[in-house]
Amino acid sequence: MEPGGDAARFGPGWAARALPQRLMLLLLTLLSGRGLHVAAAASSSSGAAAEDSSAMEELATEKEAEESHRQDSVSLLTFILLLTLTILTIWLFKHRRVRFLHETGLAMIYGLIVGVILRYGTPATSGHDKSLSCTQEDRAFSTLLVNVSGKFFEYTLKGEISPGKINSVEQNDMLRKVTFDPEVFFNILLPPIIFHAGYSLKKRHFFRNLGSILAYAFLGTAVSCFIIGNLMYGVVKLMKMVGQLSDKFYYTDCLFFGAIISATDPVTVLAIFNELHADVDLYALLFGESVLNDAVAIVLSSSIVAYQPAGLNTHTFDAAAFFKSVGIFLGIFSGSFTMGAVTGVVTALVTKFTKLHCFPLLETALFFLMSWSTFLLAEACGFTGVVAVLFCGITQAHYTYNNLSVESRSRTKQLFEVLHFLAENFIFSYMGLALFTFQKHVFSPIFIIGAFVAIFLGRAAHIYPLSFFLNLGRRHKIGWNFQQMMMFSGLRGAMAFALAIRDTASYARQMMFTTTLLIVFFTVWIVGGGTTPMLSWLNIRVGVKEPFEEDQNEHSWQYFRVGVDPDQDPPPNNDSFQVLQGDGPDSAGGNRTKQESAWLFRLWYSFDHNYLKPILTHSGPPLTTTLPAWCGLLAHCLTSPQVYDASNLGRVKYVPGESPPEIWELRALGENQEPLREEDSDFILTEGDLTLTYGDSTVTANGSSGSHTASTSLEGGRKTKSSSEEVLEQDLGVGDQKISSRGTRLVFPLEDNA
Amino acid sequence: MEPGGDAARFGPGWAARALPQRLMLLLLTLLSGRGLHVAAAASSSSGAAAEDSSAMEELATEKEAEESHRQDSVSLLTFILLLTLTILTIWLFKHRRVRFLHETGLAMIYGLIVGVILRYGTPATSGHDKSLSCTQEDRAFSTLLVNVSGKFFEYTLKGEISPGKINSVEQNDMLRKVTFDPEVFFNILLPPIIFHAGYSLKKRHFFRNLGSILAYAFLGTAVSCFIIGNLMYGVVKLMKMVGQLSDKFYYTDCLFFGAIISATDPVTVLAIFNELHADVDLYALLFGESVLNDAVAIVLSSSIVAYQPAGLNTHTFDAAAFFKSVGIFLGIFSGSFTMGAVTGVVTALVTKFTKLHCFPLLETALFFLMSWSTFLLAEACGFTGVVAVLFCGITQAHYTYNNLSVESRSRTKQLFEVLHFLAENFIFSYMGLALFTFQKHVFSPIFIIGAFVAIFLGRAAHIYPLSFFLNLGRRHKIGWNFQQMMMFSGLRGAMAFALAIRDTASYARQMMFTTTLLIVFFTVWIVGGGTTPMLSWLNIRVGVKEPFEEDQNEHSWQYFRVGVDPDQDPPPNNDSFQVLQGDGPDSAGGNRTKQESAWLFRLWYSFDHNYLKPILTHSGPPLTTTLPAWCGLLAHCLTSPQVYDASNLGRVKYVPGESPPEIWELRALGENQEPLREEDSDFILTEGDLTLTYGDSTVTANGSSGSHTASTSLEGGRKTKSSSEEVLEQDLGVGDQKISSRGTRLVFPLEDNA
């Protein structure tokens, strides 16, 4: 029973009931190995008197079951071994500064090797499940009670099996054991990856490029999907002419392929960008696009699937069905978005109005639970959990993160970072394995070559025209080299794989799956390996490029940055700075510094800064000044006391000369209502605490700018500032560096930044 | 189908195959809600032409499946809501310093409330699973192929159903949805709890009291099990006489009950101890005993289950079967122990001999994977995964922890802390829920009262005599008040529940389950609430008891300590201190300081210190001095270069007067082979980094003593040192406080400690 295959063909309802049970077979049986056996043995002892007659039979079954558990455990151990090997090799690569192969590529290679061993190295034992046939009435039920010589046994339906395949599939037990249910990817492995992407978004640059990112993600993915779909339809026609097509392949299948293969996942490129501190705007464009187009691709693929014209001929164009599909797309997308945003907002409110930040463990647990509940809520309401989780992550990063204690900030970051890392490498090593262990590959050279050409053309057809149109409106143009780099970074990864493996029932889907797998392999290896040369060939600014001979400290710092969001939400800082300057609550004062941003960004930013931030977090201007006078009471209730403190505080000058932190999150752990004096003295007394805070946020929360500073201070005199960020900040006339936090504002002069 | 019930009766093999699928129904179906539907819809579109005839039927099934997923999601959301509520209320309690109700007790109360609502508030819908009967041959198979009007459907066996219950059980869908498979507890929720217990063991005090702990855990649990078993057999006889017993209840059942109810879990008591800084030795005794007796109880219960005399009369005494059971106990226990220790040692070696510590993310991921693989390895080899995980945790804490980077130390601690917290509260809220939603409770007042009396007597019968005998050999006696406190702290918790719910097939097991549930409830609430009064009544030393009016900082610091291991493995510090003093490698020098320890401890300690620590970690004396001369080359290879550095280093005096850290983990991030000079300058340059390290280990890794210091420095002049730890240290003549780490030794004078 390969993943999802026949069960899916059987029909939505059955598939839905049947798939989870299959997943179980691998994921949980193996967790229960010996344990289950003991429990079962326990029961057999208590009920032994009644069942003596079938003792022999039970014994045989028990042995069989035990053997099966052992195999399950061994197969999961195989994956753990694979991941362990990958981790050790990555370490070696990072240690030796090898950049041409990313950890995901490595995981795939190890997966391939193990796949080959499993495929050709293990004996083809025949499946030991006995099968029985009994003819029934005209309907299959989800539960079956079978009367075997007086005893009743309960059976649950797994799915339909096409008659021809009853004896032909999966002779090899081991291959079956290492085959996961495709829904594992969607429901267990993808959510932490996607949540982490949302949570670690570099907010400043993301929102600054919001318009372009949305254009690339929505228009771009749609264009790419339709171009690839149409090109592939041509390829399919060609194959039919040449006689290479042995089964049906409809136009909707081609469009579906276009949708799943439009989900880019430039994980290797982004890792290298992070490591080399490449241009932040390019990073934001690429990362933002890839994150959002995953969401678009999922929803798009399910809308295409939902395209079911009425009547018998289901593969002709039908305007009603088409518009229904469009409606489904909009409905699912906006619904999932709302779900995610709502849970994020609720979490922000809870963390703002309770003093949970005194107990990081509770805070982290709450954060985790609320983020998980987004997924469930969306699923319960019929939306897409993965998409909801993405927007929840973005909301949590934008609002809740500011309310968390320093400890929880690093905890939540680290928790999702580890989950993300494990899930991602697991998926990639599984991909390697699947190339050999998946038993229904359909390799069609024409289709594969066609697909490579189509994804190239599909990407070209949206990157270049969209960039042209966007440049008309952008002040900060997307240069020719950026466009080339975006074109080049169209890797396919985990999302395309998960969408493709979800349904491999029909011939068309199997061919798509095989092709997707090969596309992922080649793009990850070739593009991943070619990123560094490409960057220098295209003359793309890279940041502080550490010389090879630097000490290990640097080495270690550097890795902290990889995969961690390197910015600390500076816009509010800049702006509360302006508030402090007396610019007043209207965002007009902020406009000078934001002139190069898109109007969308400015609109959103002023609303966010004036209303959302003050309501949901402890920062921003007091609501009493931004809201109209008639909602004064409400405004007063919603504004946190710290905001007033901050406005009244003025500046506490930082004495330069001692390791000067650029962004220093000073966290007043004291009661919110405590007078300022108290917090001030806190600042003096808690030297260790405070520096911990600085250190923490430097390492894990801040990333780029923070650790940047750290390395500056580390290396004594080296003050190279080449990332565009600093340049921009100086352009903006931010003469002072401002530190904002829950109740205290510290302003540091920028001497050391010059 | 309530958890494990009929399936378990059916027989080991079937149960093993069937249970996971049931678990799935709740755990994973709900993760897949909409997703699955979409995938299924996708397939129905592609295969639509072939299946038009059954479209209507599919539609109905689809609706049914969708409804089922919605309910699944809602039921998991119920648990998340419960946990969220619990977290918020705990915060309120901690905030208001309410100590009479622990979070686990609270979780149970919320569970109870939701259970009542679900039980009496939801309509009793009849299960919509259709059932069919067809008579077969004499054997049931795990997979069934059913031919329905030409189409083949695959069914998997869930288990046997006793004929009488076919129509009587589970009319309420919602109740069924919130009923988890019992194996979830054993294979998903218990492992992180147990691993965390092992990983956060206060090693110094644990090893110092090793002999007593082992005695309590092994002898004590065995004594308790047999006493409870025999008393309960008397109770059962009584019930039979009175006519209160409606089904079979054998002597082995009574012993089994004795085993499961002997697993103590004083989580509430320990939390309060931690909070109040109660006597560390008492804490170590209680914690150590509870952790180990969980392991003993699991293995004991499975050995009792394995007691199956030959022949037909399976409930008489049979010497051969008895010794076989004893053999199984020893085999499983030592096997699981070995598994755990081996994986721990392998992890320690890997982390020692690679420079993985430069990449905390990789290190954490590796640590997590290796710890998980212990569970799988043990299951694959037929041992008990949970027990293996416990010993793996202890080994990891004792060796691997020392090799980890500071970042990874806090990451791993925090990761498992969160998992532990969530799993524990989930189990307790499920317990509350189960009291009302579990449908086969057997409330027998006589049995329940008997059980309460029996556990009281069972605990008394091992605590007092064992303490008496132990006191004969102990220098540091276990006082009368300590014995009373240990007697009092015999709460039952997660482990007893998990063991009891694992098999509720027979009448006897159902009665045990109900009784266990009630015992857990009452011990957690009453004992948990009475701990604070009991402590003061028994005059047990409590540490720095913060006045209520202290500032929030203190409040927050305090919580850090709860649930986090408050010691940083001081023995090696003290000893490498002595090595520095020139006492030489033999442990004779250490004896003076360890005279009050048991001989077992001394034996173990000298072996551990001289051989294991140097081989597995970067600390301890060089192996070249402890191993005989003929293995010089080997010794040289195994000893890490830092050890020599440390021996040659002498002391770097700390200038007192600036916030003096007691335990300051100085971590040289540089290359190991770097000359000392390099590291020295590191020390100067990386001010921020260094202090981060200090801060970090103070907050999360060190706990008690570290944060103690922090609060001392925080509050300026307050230098109250009342925990016995410091007193002991001064007794031992440790005049200097020594800081050891990977390559640098810093010795601080103890002025501030006087």
PDB file of N, CA, C and O in Angstrom, chain B residues 363-412:
ATOM      1  N   GLU B 363      23.887  20.624  17.764  1.00  0.00           N
ATOM      2  CA  GLU B 363      24.136  19.893  18.996  1.00  0.00           C
ATOM      3  C   GLU B 363      22.819  19.507  19.660  1.00  0.00           C
ATOM      4  O   GLU B 363      22.626  18.355  20.077  1.00  0.00           O
ATOM      5  N   THR B 364      21.906  20.476  19.726  1.00  0.00           N
ATOM      6  CA  THR B 364      20.622  20.194  20.352  1.00  0.00           C
ATOM      7  C   THR B 364      19.862  19.131  19.571  1.00  0.00           C
ATOM      8  O   THR B 364      19.281  18.210  20.151  1.00  0.00           O
ATOM      9  N   ALA B 365      19.877  19.265  18.256  1.00  0.00           N
ATOM     10  CA  ALA B 365      19.172  18.293  17.429  1.00  0.00           C
ATOM     11  C   ALA B 365      19.761  16.898  17.627  1.00  0.00           C
ATOM     12  O   ALA B 365      19.035  15.914  17.782  1.00  0.00           O
ATOM     13  N   LEU B 366      21.077  16.819  17.665  1.00  0.00           N
ATOM     14  CA  LEU B 366      21.739  15.527  17.865  1.00  0.00           C
ATOM     15  C   LEU B 366      21.358  14.936  19.213  1.00  0.00           C
ATOM     16  O   LEU B 366      21.028  13.752  19.336  1.00  0.00           O
ATOM     17  N   PHE B 367      21.382  15.778  20.218  1.00  0.00           N
ATOM     18  CA  PHE B 367      21.040  15.351  21.575  1.00  0.00           C
ATOM     19  C   PHE B 367      19.620  14.787  21.605  1.00  0.00           C
ATOM     20  O   PHE B 367      19.364  13.719  22.169  1.00  0.00           O
ATOM     21  N   PHE B 368      18.722  15.512  20.976  1.00  0.00           N
ATOM     22  CA  PHE B 368      17.329  15.080  20.947  1.00  0.00           C
ATOM     23  C   PHE B 368      17.186  13.748  20.220  1.00  0.00           C
ATOM     24  O   PHE B 368      16.530  12.823  20.709  1.00  0.00           O
ATOM     25  N   LEU B 369      17.841  13.635  19.081  1.00  0.00           N
ATOM     26  CA  LEU B 369      17.725  12.411  18.290  1.00  0.00           C
ATOM     27  C   LEU B 369      18.326  11.218  19.028  1.00  0.00           C
ATOM     28  O   LEU B 369      17.747  10.132  19.041  1.00  0.00           O
ATOM     29  N   MET B 370      19.479  11.417  19.638  1.00  0.00           N
ATOM     30  CA  MET B 370      20.115  10.315  20.344  1.00  0.00           C
ATOM     31  C   MET B 370      19.251   9.863  21.518  1.00  0.00           C
ATOM     32  O   MET B 370      19.119   8.673  21.794  1.00  0.00           O
ATOM     33  N   SER B 371      18.663  10.832  22.217  1.00  0.00           N
ATOM     34  CA  SER B 371      17.833  10.470  23.354  1.00  0.00           C
ATOM     35  C   SER B 371      16.581   9.730  22.901  1.00  0.00           C
ATOM     36  O   SER B 371      16.133   8.794  23.557  1.00  0.00           O
ATOM     37  N   TRP B 372      16.064  10.130  21.765  1.00  0.00           N
ATOM     38  CA  TRP B 372      14.889   9.450  21.263  1.00  0.00           C
ATOM     39  C   TRP B 372      15.243   8.048  20.787  1.00  0.00           C
ATOM     40  O   TRP B 372      14.485   7.093  20.968  1.00  0.00           O
ATOM     41  N   SER B 373      16.428   7.932  20.189  1.00  0.00           N
ATOM     42  CA  SER B 373      16.812   6.631  19.660  1.00  0.00           C
ATOM     43  C   SER B 373      16.953   5.602  20.780  1.00  0.00           C
ATOM     44  O   SER B 373      16.786   4.409  20.546  1.00  0.00           O
ATOM     45  N   THR B 374      17.244   6.059  22.013  1.00  0.00           N
ATOM     46  CA  THR B 374      17.271   5.129  23.141  1.00  0.00           C
ATOM     47  C   THR B 374      15.957   4.402  23.277  1.00  0.00           C
ATOM     48  O   THR B 374      15.912   3.181  23.453  1.00  0.00           O
ATOM     49  N   PHE B 375      14.906   5.182  23.214  1.00  0.00           N
ATOM     50  CA  PHE B 375      13.573   4.610  23.346  1.00  0.00           C
ATOM     51  C   PHE B 375      13.351   3.549  22.269  1.00  0.00           C
ATOM     52  O   PHE B 375      12.954   2.428  22.549  1.00  0.00           O
ATOM     53  N   LEU B 376      13.663   3.917  21.035  1.00  0.00           N
ATOM     54  CA  LEU B 376      13.431   2.999  19.922  1.00  0.00           C
ATOM     55  C   LEU B 376      14.313   1.772  20.011  1.00  0.00           C
ATOM     56  O   LEU B 376      13.867   0.653  19.761  1.00  0.00           O
ATOM     57  N   LEU B 377      15.579   1.995  20.377  1.00  0.00           N
ATOM     58  CA  LEU B 377      16.508   0.873  20.507  1.00  0.00           C
ATOM     59  C   LEU B 377      15.990  -0.120  21.528  1.00  0.00           C
ATOM     60  O   LEU B 377      15.958  -1.329  21.279  1.00  0.00           O
ATOM     61  N   ALA B 378      15.578   0.417  22.689  1.00  0.00           N
ATOM     62  CA  ALA B 378      15.093  -0.463  23.741  1.00  0.00           C
ATOM     63  C   ALA B 378      13.861  -1.216  23.273  1.00  0.00           C
ATOM     64  O   ALA B 378      13.732  -2.427  23.478  1.00  0.00           O
ATOM     65  N   GLU B 379      12.956  -0.522  22.594  1.00  0.00           N
ATOM     66  CA  GLU B 379      11.752  -1.187  22.107  1.00  0.00           C
ATOM     67  C   GLU B 379      12.112  -2.243  21.069  1.00  0.00           C
ATOM     68  O   GLU B 379      11.538  -3.328  21.041  1.00  0.00           O
ATOM     69  N   ALA B 380      13.065  -1.896  20.216  1.00  0.00           N
ATOM     70  CA  ALA B 380      13.458  -2.841  19.169  1.00  0.00           C
ATOM     71  C   ALA B 380      14.079  -4.096  19.770  1.00  0.00           C
ATOM     72  O   ALA B 380      13.949  -5.186  19.226  1.00  0.00           O
ATOM     73  N   CYS B 381      14.756  -3.945  20.902  1.00  0.00           N
ATOM     74  CA  CYS B 381      15.411  -5.097  21.521  1.00  0.00           C
ATOM     75  C   CYS B 381      14.496  -5.798  22.516  1.00  0.00           C
ATOM     76  O   CYS B 381      14.915  -6.750  23.185  1.00  0.00           O
ATOM     77  N   GLY B 382      13.293  -5.333  22.655  1.00  0.00           N
ATOM     78  CA  GLY B 382      12.370  -6.000  23.565  1.00  0.00           C
ATOM     79  C   GLY B 382      12.477  -5.549  25.010  1.00  0.00           C
ATOM     80  O   GLY B 382      11.954  -6.205  25.905  1.00  0.00           O
ATOM     81  N   PHE B 383      13.147  -4.437  25.258  1.00  0.00           N
ATOM     82  CA  PHE B 383      13.200  -3.910  26.621  1.00  0.00           C
ATOM     83  C   PHE B 383      12.151  -2.816  26.800  1.00  0.00           C
ATOM     84  O   PHE B 383      11.346  -2.576  25.905  1.00  0.00           O
ATOM     85  N   THR B 384      12.207  -2.138  27.952  1.00  0.00           N
ATOM     86  CA  THR B 384      11.212  -1.096  28.206  1.00  0.00           C
ATOM     87  C   THR B 384      11.786   0.275  27.863  1.00  0.00           C
ATOM     88  O   THR B 384      12.713   0.741  28.513  1.00  0.00           O
ATOM     89  N   GLY B 385      11.197   0.891  26.853  1.00  0.00           N
ATOM     90  CA  GLY B 385      11.707   2.171  26.387  1.00  0.00           C
ATOM     91  C   GLY B 385      11.718   3.247  27.450  1.00  0.00           C
ATOM     92  O   GLY B 385      12.674   4.018  27.556  1.00  0.00           O
ATOM     93  N   VAL B 386      10.672   3.286  28.259  1.00  0.00           N
ATOM     94  CA  VAL B 386      10.560   4.342  29.262  1.00  0.00           C
ATOM     95  C   VAL B 386      11.706   4.241  30.272  1.00  0.00           C
ATOM     96  O   VAL B 386      12.304   5.250  30.657  1.00  0.00           O
ATOM     97  N   VAL B 387      12.027   3.017  30.684  1.00  0.00           N
ATOM     98  CA  VAL B 387      13.112   2.833  31.642  1.00  0.00           C
ATOM     99  C   VAL B 387      14.452   3.210  31.007  1.00  0.00           C
ATOM    100  O   VAL B 387      15.284   3.882  31.627  1.00  0.00           O
ATOM    101  N   ALA B 388      14.637   2.816  29.763  1.00  0.00           N
ATOM    102  CA  ALA B 388      15.880   3.144  29.070  1.00  0.00           C
ATOM    103  C   ALA B 388      16.044   4.655  28.976  1.00  0.00           C
ATOM    104  O   ALA B 388      17.141   5.186  29.187  1.00  0.00           O
ATOM    105  N   VAL B 389      14.945   5.329  28.709  1.00  0.00           N
ATOM    106  CA  VAL B 389      14.990   6.778  28.571  1.00  0.00           C
ATOM    107  C   VAL B 389      15.388   7.439  29.892  1.00  0.00           C
ATOM    108  O   VAL B 389      16.126   8.429  29.909  1.00  0.00           O
ATOM    109  N   LEU B 390      14.941   6.863  30.997  1.00  0.00           N
ATOM    110  CA  LEU B 390      15.314   7.407  32.301  1.00  0.00           C
ATOM    111  C   LEU B 390      16.828   7.350  32.508  1.00  0.00           C
ATOM    112  O   LEU B 390      17.453   8.353  32.865  1.00  0.00           O
ATOM    113  N   PHE B 391      17.399   6.188  32.257  1.00  0.00           N
ATOM    114  CA  PHE B 391      18.835   6.066  32.496  1.00  0.00           C
ATOM    115  C   PHE B 391      19.636   6.837  31.453  1.00  0.00           C
ATOM    116  O   PHE B 391      20.721   7.343  31.742  1.00  0.00           O
ATOM    117  N   CYS B 392      19.078   6.945  30.259  1.00  0.00           N
ATOM    118  CA  CYS B 392      19.719   7.781  29.259  1.00  0.00           C
ATOM    119  C   CYS B 392      19.759   9.226  29.750  1.00  0.00           C
ATOM    120  O   CYS B 392      20.793   9.882  29.661  1.00  0.00           O
ATOM    121  N   GLY B 393      18.650   9.680  30.323  1.00  0.00           N
ATOM    122  CA  GLY B 393      18.609  11.042  30.850  1.00  0.00           C
ATOM    123  C   GLY B 393      19.663  11.271  31.917  1.00  0.00           C
ATOM    124  O   GLY B 393      20.349  12.294  31.924  1.00  0.00           O
ATOM    125  N   ILE B 394      19.803  10.304  32.819  1.00  0.00           N
ATOM    126  CA  ILE B 394      20.791  10.455  33.886  1.00  0.00           C
ATOM    127  C   ILE B 394      22.207  10.506  33.304  1.00  0.00           C
ATOM    128  O   ILE B 394      23.018  11.357  33.673  1.00  0.00           O
ATOM    129  N   THR B 395      22.483   9.610  32.355  1.00  0.00           N
ATOM    130  CA  THR B 395      23.815   9.596  31.749  1.00  0.00           C
ATOM    131  C   THR B 395      24.091  10.891  30.992  1.00  0.00           C
ATOM    132  O   THR B 395      25.183  11.458  31.083  1.00  0.00           O
ATOM    133  N   GLN B 396      23.102  11.332  30.252  1.00  0.00           N
ATOM    134  CA  GLN B 396      23.279  12.578  29.504  1.00  0.00           C
ATOM    135  C   GLN B 396      23.588  13.734  30.449  1.00  0.00           C
ATOM    136  O   GLN B 396      24.449  14.569  30.163  1.00  0.00           O
ATOM    137  N   ALA B 397      22.874  13.782  31.560  1.00  0.00           N
ATOM    138  CA  ALA B 397      23.089  14.884  32.504  1.00  0.00           C
ATOM    139  C   ALA B 397      24.469  14.784  33.125  1.00  0.00           C
ATOM    140  O   ALA B 397      25.129  15.785  33.392  1.00  0.00           O
ATOM    141  N   HIS B 398      24.914  13.559  33.365  1.00  0.00           N
ATOM    142  CA  HIS B 398      26.172  13.378  34.077  1.00  0.00           C
ATOM    143  C   HIS B 398      27.388  13.576  33.179  1.00  0.00           C
ATOM    144  O   HIS B 398      28.402  14.107  33.612  1.00  0.00           O
ATOM    145  N   TYR B 399      27.300  13.143  31.946  1.00  0.00           N
ATOM    146  CA  TYR B 399      28.457  13.269  31.061  1.00  0.00           C
ATOM    147  C   TYR B 399      28.234  14.250  29.920  1.00  0.00           C
ATOM    148  O   TYR B 399      28.924  15.259  29.830  1.00  0.00           O
ATOM    149  N   THR B 400      27.253  13.946  29.061  1.00  0.00           N
ATOM    150  CA  THR B 400      27.104  14.755  27.854  1.00  0.00           C
ATOM    151  C   THR B 400      26.932  16.234  28.176  1.00  0.00           C
ATOM    152  O   THR B 400      27.505  17.082  27.506  1.00  0.00           O
ATOM    153  N   TYR B 401      26.150  16.494  29.214  1.00  0.00           N
ATOM    154  CA  TYR B 401      25.870  17.879  29.597  1.00  0.00           C
ATOM    155  C   TYR B 401      27.149  18.709  29.723  1.00  0.00           C
ATOM    156  O   TYR B 401      27.188  19.876  29.347  1.00  0.00           O
ATOM    157  N   ASN B 402      28.209  18.090  30.238  1.00  0.00           N
ATOM    158  CA  ASN B 402      29.467  18.814  30.421  1.00  0.00           C
ATOM    159  C   ASN B 402      30.142  19.158  29.102  1.00  0.00           C
ATOM    160  O   ASN B 402      30.986  20.048  29.050  1.00  0.00           O
ATOM    161  N   ASN B 403      29.819  18.407  28.056  1.00  0.00           N
ATOM    162  CA  ASN B 403      30.451  18.665  26.759  1.00  0.00           C
ATOM    163  C   ASN B 403      29.679  19.654  25.913  1.00  0.00           C
ATOM    164  O   ASN B 403      30.185  20.133  24.910  1.00  0.00           O
ATOM    165  N   LEU B 404      28.456  19.913  26.304  1.00  0.00           N
ATOM    166  CA  LEU B 404      27.618  20.781  25.488  1.00  0.00           C
ATOM    167  C   LEU B 404      28.058  22.233  25.617  1.00  0.00           C
ATOM    168  O   LEU B 404      28.641  22.628  26.621  1.00  0.00           O
ATOM    169  N   SER B 405      27.721  23.000  24.583  1.00  0.00           N
ATOM    170  CA  SER B 405      27.954  24.437  24.692  1.00  0.00           C
ATOM    171  C   SER B 405      26.923  25.013  25.656  1.00  0.00           C
ATOM    172  O   SER B 405      25.885  24.405  25.898  1.00  0.00           O
ATOM    173  N   VAL B 406      27.241  26.170  26.185  1.00  0.00           N
ATOM    174  CA  VAL B 406      26.340  26.805  27.148  1.00  0.00           C
ATOM    175  C   VAL B 406      24.955  26.984  26.550  1.00  0.00           C
ATOM    176  O   VAL B 406      23.932  26.723  27.176  1.00  0.00           O
ATOM    177  N   GLU B 407      24.950  27.392  25.309  1.00  0.00           N
ATOM    178  CA  GLU B 407      23.696  27.581  24.588  1.00  0.00           C
ATOM    179  C   GLU B 407      22.888  26.286  24.519  1.00  0.00           C
ATOM    180  O   GLU B 407      21.696  26.260  24.797  1.00  0.00           O
ATOM    181  N   SER B 408      23.572  25.205  24.180  1.00  0.00           N
ATOM    182  CA  SER B 408      22.866  23.927  24.069  1.00  0.00           C
ATOM    183  C   SER B 408      22.395  23.431  25.422  1.00  0.00           C
ATOM    184  O   SER B 408      21.370  22.767  25.521  1.00  0.00           O
ATOM    185  N   ARG B 409      23.175  23.716  26.466  1.00  0.00           N
ATOM    186  CA  ARG B 409      22.738  23.293  27.790  1.00  0.00           C
ATOM    187  C   ARG B 409      21.382  23.872  28.096  1.00  0.00           C
ATOM    188  O   ARG B 409      20.469  23.174  28.543  1.00  0.00           O
ATOM    189  N   SER B 410      21.266  25.174  27.858  1.00  0.00           N
ATOM    190  CA  SER B 410      19.974  25.768  28.207  1.00  0.00           C
ATOM    191  C   SER B 410      18.916  25.334  27.210  1.00  0.00           C
ATOM    192  O   SER B 410      17.769  25.091  27.562  1.00  0.00           O
ATOM    193  N   ARG B 411      19.304  25.172  25.946  1.00  0.00           N
ATOM    194  CA  ARG B 411      18.329  24.726  24.951  1.00  0.00           C
ATOM    195  C   ARG B 411      17.770  23.359  25.291  1.00  0.00           C
ATOM    196  O   ARG B 411      16.561  23.148  25.261  1.00  0.00           O
ATOM    197  N   THR B 412      18.645  22.412  25.575  1.00  0.00           N
ATOM    198  CA  THR B 412      18.158  21.060  25.851  1.00  0.00           C
ATOM    199  C   THR B 412      17.315  21.053  27.114  1.00  0.00           C
ATOM    200  O   THR B 412      16.250  20.442  27.158  1.00  0.00           O
TER     201      THR B 412
END
